[in-house]
Amino acid sequence: MPLQLITGPANAAKAGVVLDAARNRAAQSPLLVVPTSADVDRYRRELAGGGAVLGVRIERFDGLLRQLQRAAGVSGRTLTELQKERVAAAAIAATTLDRLGGAAQTPGFPVALAAFAEELGEARVEPPRFVAALRQWAAQDPARAGFAEELGALVLAYRREQDRTGRRDRPRNVTAALDALREDPSRWGGTPVFLYGFDDLSPLQRDVIDTLANAVGTEVMMSLTFEPGRAAFAARATLHQDLLALGATERRLDAVADYYAPDARAALHHLERHLYEPTPERVAPGAAIAALEGGGERAEVELVAAEVAHLIDHDGYAPEEIAVVHRGLDAAAPLIDLVFRAYDVPTAVRRTIKVGHTALGRGLVAMIRCALLDASADDLLAWLRTPGVLTTPAFADRLESRARREGARTAAEARRLWEQERWSLDTLDHLSNAYEKGGVRALAERVAAETALLLAAPYRRQAHVFDAEGELDARVAAQTRRALRELSQLPPELQPDPAALVNTINNLEVYVGAQTTAGRVVVTKPQSLRARRVRALFVLGCNEGVFPAPARPEPFLGDDERRAINAASGLRLRLHEDQLNIERLFFYAAISRPTERLALSWHAADDEGAPAVRSLLIDDVADLLDDPDWARRPRRRELGAAGWPAAQAPTEREAARFAAAAAPPAEPPLIGPLRSTAALGPLRERHTWSASQLEVWTSCPVKWFVERHLRPEVLVPDPEPMIRGELAHRVLEHALSSLAQDGGLAPERLPEARALVRAALDEHADDYRISPNPERLRSALRRLEVDLVRYLEFAAHSGSEFTPERFEVQFGNAEDPHPPLELDGGALRLAGRIDRVDTDGREAIVYDYKGKTATEQAKWLEKGKLQIGLYMMALKHVLGLEPVGGFYQPLGGAEARPRGALLRDADPGLVSFNNDRLDEHELDELLRACAAAARTAVDEIRDGALVPKPDQCAYTGGCAHPTICRCVTA
C-alpha cells in the first residue's frame, strides 16, 4: 500500500485528516506518531473527546521504533547514551591520533564520535565501506590522507569496542528489525501508522517509512507542512521530494483561516500566508501582533511576563491557552522560570540541571570523591552537609571551623578531626572496599543503597508527599542509580576509573520544572509547538545569534567534504541543509500557532549592557504590516527597571518595588543604642572591667559590642597579627626572663638572646600557629624571628637602667594573683594583663607590645588608647611600684623606639622621643584623664550607648562590621 502524504501550509486542517483516518482504523489498533510527549497527552485527550478512547495508540517516534523491534523479534539491549560515550572513549584511547590528537582531548569529542557513528549507521554505511570511501576521497588530495586514516580508524575502533559490549546502538538494532520485516512482512501484522507534526525526518526515520509502506505494505499516512515554491519551506523541499520518490501519493490542502479569532484573523492569516514572500499588501497589526523590546535580557522576560499576567488576570485567558517560546531555551530557562515565578504566573518550563549542581547530587559526588580520590576538606564538608547525612547540621559547621583554624585541607585530614570528636565515617570505607573488590558493579550497588538512605532520611516516620525539592532529589537519585547501573553493565575494561566516574556523575543531567499540564503557561522551543495551537503566543529572544540560531559546525565532516566524499565514492552522506532556511521554517511554524495574539520580543542589550542586534526576522514581519512604527516603537522596558507602576503591576510586590525605587534614597539606619533589659542588666551589674575592653569601647563601641559582647564564632583562623602577637609575647617572656636571672640583657649577651629566641620559637610555634598554611607558617616564623632579634638588639643598646623583671602580670579577675585596680572607692574595678614591667627596684616602667606602630601619648585620648595609663595606675595601687612611664613597644617596622609617656628625669639614658617625656604634673594629668575616660566608657556601656566610630574601628581604618553597624564611611 503506497505512502499517503498530506501536505499544506500551517492551519490547513492536516491534523483533522490524519486523526479522522486514525479513528476510522481504530479496529486495527493503529499507531499515531507525534513529535513530543506533550503532543502524546494532547492527542490522547482529543481522540478521547471524539469517542476513540480505545483502539488508537499514540506514541513518539521512539515508541514506533520499539514496536518495530518487538515485531521483528530483534532482541538485545540498545546501548544507552552513557554507554555509547564510554565506548567512544575506549575507541579514542585505542587509536593512535596525530591530526585529531588535540581535538580528542576535549570533553565533547567522545559524544561527537558516537553521534557520527550513529549517523553512519542510520545511513546504512558500514565502517569498512566508510573507510574505503575516505581513502578514495583522500586519493584526490594527499593532504587529506592523515585525517582520513585517523577518522576511519576511529569509526572502526568504535564498532569494535561496541561489539565487545554485546550490545548495539539504536541504528543497528532498528535496521536489523527493518531487514527482518522486509524478509517477513507478516511479522508487522498490518498495523496502520499515522504520523503528524513532523517537518523533518532523519535517514533512519525515512527508512522506517519506506519499509512499512513499500516492503511491509501497511498503510502509512504522514502530514508534512509544505507548499511548493514558498520560501518558508525551502528547508524541506528535499524531504518532500524524497518522500515522493518513495512512491507517496500526495494530497494537498489549502490554508484555512477559520482557526483565527475574528478580530485577529486578517493580521494573523496575512502573516502566515505571506511571510518571506514579496507582496504589496499590508495589514494593520492591531492588537493581534505586538512588538516588545527589553533594555536587557531580564527586562525583556519581565515585559513578557507582565503581558502574560495581564492576559490571565484581566483578559480572561486560561494559562494553558498561552505559550512562550524561546529558540535558546536551554540557556534562558532559568531566568524565565525565575521571573515568571516572581510574577505569580504558573508555568510549565522543562529544563535540565547537572546532578552536581543539586544538593543531593553534590553530596553524592563529594561522597564518592572522598572514598575513591584525593578529595579536599570541602568535599567532606559537602557530603556531611547533604540532607540526610547528619541529624545535627551544626556538627559540620564545627568541623569546618576547626579544619580552617588548623589548616586541614584534605578530606583525610578533615576526617581525622571529625573522628577525634564524633563517630567513625565508615560509609567511605564501605564505598572504597566495594570498588576495590567489585569495581563499578559493586560500587553501584553500594551507592544505590546510600542514595536511597539519603533520599529517605529527611522524611523518616512521615507520610510525606514530595514537594518540588523532594521531587528533584528523587530524580537525582534515580538518575545516579541508573547511570551507575548502565556503567556496571559494560565490560570491566570499558568501565570508568574513579576520576572519570566522578566526572560522569557530576555532569549527569536531570529535568527540573513542571511538565505541560492544564493551568500552566507552556514555555518551550519553537519547534516543539508545531503540532498544537494556542490562543496567545510570545516569541522571546528575537535577536541575531539567538533566533535565528547560528549554524553549528560539523565536528568531523562539513557539507563540502561530504559532497566530495559522495562524489568520489558513491556514498550518500547526509548534507546538513542551510541553517538560515531551517531557522526561517521554525519561525514560520511559531508565528502560525496563535489564533488571537502574537507578540515578538527582543532585547537591545544583554544584562551587562553590551549591545544586541534585533533579528532580521522581525523585519520580515514588519514588511507585511502597514504601521511603519510597529518595530521602531515597540512597547519597551528599560534595562535595570525595578517593579511596575501600580496600574500595570502584575503583583503587589512589584508595585511596592516600583514605589521603593521611585522614592528618594534613604539613609540606612545606624545601629541604635541597647534598650533590652536582658542585655543591659548584666552590664549594669558588672563591676570589674578589663582595660583592653575599655580601650576597644573607646575606639568604637560597635566594635566592642560585636567582638567583646556578642563574640560570634568564626569559621576562619584568628587573624595572623593576633596570633603573631601572642607568640611574640611568649617568646620575649621566655628570652627576657631567662636573661634577667643573670644580669639582664646587654650587648655582649646578644648571641645568647638570639639563641633563646630561636629555642622559644621552636618550643611554642605549635601552640600559636600563625597560619594553617605550612609554607606561610615557615615564612611567618622566620619574619617574626628576625623582628624579635632586631628588637632585642635595639633593647640591648637602648641605654635603659631598668631591668625587665615581671612578665604577663595579671590582675583583677578572681583567678588572678593580684587584686583589681579600684577607682571611685571600689565602684569601678579594673582588670588586665601587663605584658612587661621593667624596674630599678623602686620605680617601674610598663611596656605593652604592638605590631609595627605605636601611639604617642599626645593621641592616647583621641584614639582611645587607655591601657598604658591604666596599667601605670595599677603598678602603684596593685603592685606597690612607683610608675614613672609606660610605652607601647613596636616589635616590627622601621622604627623600634617605643611611644608613650615617661617622667622627664626618669631613666635618663633610655632612647626615647623627646615629646614623650613629661613633667610630673603633666604625667599625673594624663593618668587622671585616662581614668576619667575609663569611667566614661563604663557609664556608656551601662547605658548601651552604641555610637559608631567607623574611622578608627578596623585596624586599617574604616568600619570593621558594616553589616551590623550600617554606618556610611567616606
Short mmCIF file of N, CA, C and O in Angstrom, two decimals, residues 97 99 228 234 268 317-318 368 370 420 428 491 514 589 597 620-621 675 690 726 733 736 818 836 844 895 899:
data_model
loop_
_atom_site.label_atom_id
_atom_site.label_comp_id
_atom_site.label_asym_id
_atom_site.label_seq_id
_atom_site.Cartn_x
_atom_site.Cartn_y
_atom_site.Cartn_z
N LEU A 97 46.40 8.79 17.39
CA LEU A 97 45.92 10.00 16.73
C LEU A 97 47.00 11.06 16.69
O LEU A 97 47.70 11.29 17.69
N ARG A 99 46.68 13.99 13.80
CA ARG A 99 45.91 15.14 13.32
C ARG A 99 44.74 15.45 14.26
O ARG A 99 44.38 16.61 14.47
N PRO A 228 4.79 24.01 -2.23
CA PRO A 228 5.82 24.17 -3.25
C PRO A 228 6.05 25.65 -3.57
O PRO A 228 5.11 26.44 -3.67
N ALA A 234 11.66 26.21 2.13
CA ALA A 234 12.83 25.85 1.33
C ALA A 234 13.65 24.76 2.00
O ALA A 234 14.24 23.90 1.34
N LEU A 268 -3.24 37.88 11.37
CA LEU A 268 -2.51 36.63 11.55
C LEU A 268 -2.54 35.77 10.31
O LEU A 268 -1.54 35.12 9.96
N TYR A 317 -7.85 34.95 29.82
CA TYR A 317 -7.14 33.83 29.20
C TYR A 317 -6.86 32.77 30.26
O TYR A 317 -6.43 33.08 31.39
N ALA A 318 -7.05 31.52 29.90
CA ALA A 318 -6.59 30.43 30.75
C ALA A 318 -5.09 30.24 30.53
O ALA A 318 -4.60 30.41 29.40
N ILE A 368 31.64 10.12 46.92
CA ILE A 368 32.45 9.21 46.10
C ILE A 368 33.88 9.74 45.98
O ILE A 368 34.85 8.96 46.03
N CYS A 370 35.48 11.50 48.21
CA CYS A 370 36.15 11.25 49.49
C CYS A 370 36.53 9.78 49.64
O CYS A 370 37.54 9.47 50.29
N GLN A 420 38.00 12.42 65.77
CA GLN A 420 38.51 12.70 67.11
C GLN A 420 37.39 13.11 68.05
O GLN A 420 37.47 12.89 69.27
N LEU A 428 32.52 5.80 53.99
CA LEU A 428 33.58 6.00 52.99
C LEU A 428 34.40 4.74 52.83
O LEU A 428 34.80 4.39 51.70
N PRO A 491 31.69 -4.16 29.94
CA PRO A 491 32.86 -4.95 30.31
C PRO A 491 33.78 -4.14 31.21
O PRO A 491 33.86 -2.92 31.10
N ALA A 514 7.92 21.78 35.99
CA ALA A 514 6.69 21.03 35.73
C ALA A 514 6.54 20.72 34.25
O ALA A 514 7.00 21.47 33.39
N ALA A 589 6.77 28.34 11.65
CA ALA A 589 5.96 27.41 12.43
C ALA A 589 5.46 28.05 13.72
O ALA A 589 4.32 27.83 14.14
N ARG A 597 -3.48 36.26 19.50
CA ARG A 597 -2.46 37.26 19.76
C ARG A 597 -1.08 36.66 19.55
O ARG A 597 -0.79 35.54 19.96
N ASP A 620 11.12 40.91 8.59
CA ASP A 620 10.26 40.15 7.68
C ASP A 620 8.79 40.31 8.07
O ASP A 620 7.91 40.35 7.19
N VAL A 621 8.53 40.38 9.37
CA VAL A 621 7.16 40.60 9.83
C VAL A 621 6.75 42.05 9.57
O VAL A 621 5.64 42.31 9.07
N ARG A 675 18.60 48.69 74.31
CA ARG A 675 17.46 49.04 75.15
C ARG A 675 16.92 47.83 75.91
O ARG A 675 16.15 47.98 76.87
N SER A 690 37.97 44.89 82.07
CA SER A 690 39.37 44.83 81.67
C SER A 690 39.76 46.10 80.94
O SER A 690 38.93 46.72 80.25
N GLU A 726 50.60 37.10 70.11
CA GLU A 726 50.61 36.21 71.26
C GLU A 726 51.90 35.40 71.32
O GLU A 726 52.49 35.22 72.41
N GLU A 733 58.88 36.82 76.67
CA GLU A 733 58.84 36.46 78.09
C GLU A 733 59.90 35.40 78.40
O GLU A 733 60.64 35.51 79.40
N LEU A 736 63.61 37.12 77.79
CA LEU A 736 63.99 38.18 78.72
C LEU A 736 64.01 37.69 80.16
O LEU A 736 64.85 38.12 80.97
N HIS A 818 46.75 38.98 91.55
CA HIS A 818 46.73 40.32 92.09
C HIS A 818 45.31 40.87 92.07
O HIS A 818 44.52 40.55 91.17
N ARG A 836 54.83 43.56 80.23
CA ARG A 836 56.17 43.57 80.83
C ARG A 836 56.30 44.76 81.77
O ARG A 836 55.79 45.85 81.48
N ALA A 844 59.12 51.89 88.22
CA ALA A 844 58.83 50.90 87.18
C ALA A 844 58.31 51.58 85.92
O ALA A 844 57.72 52.67 85.97
N GLU A 895 60.76 51.71 62.75
CA GLU A 895 61.09 52.45 63.97
C GLU A 895 60.92 51.56 65.19
O GLU A 895 59.84 51.07 65.48
N ARG A 899 56.71 54.36 71.98
CA ARG A 899 55.97 55.60 72.12
C ARG A 899 55.10 55.51 73.37
O ARG A 899 54.49 54.48 73.64
#
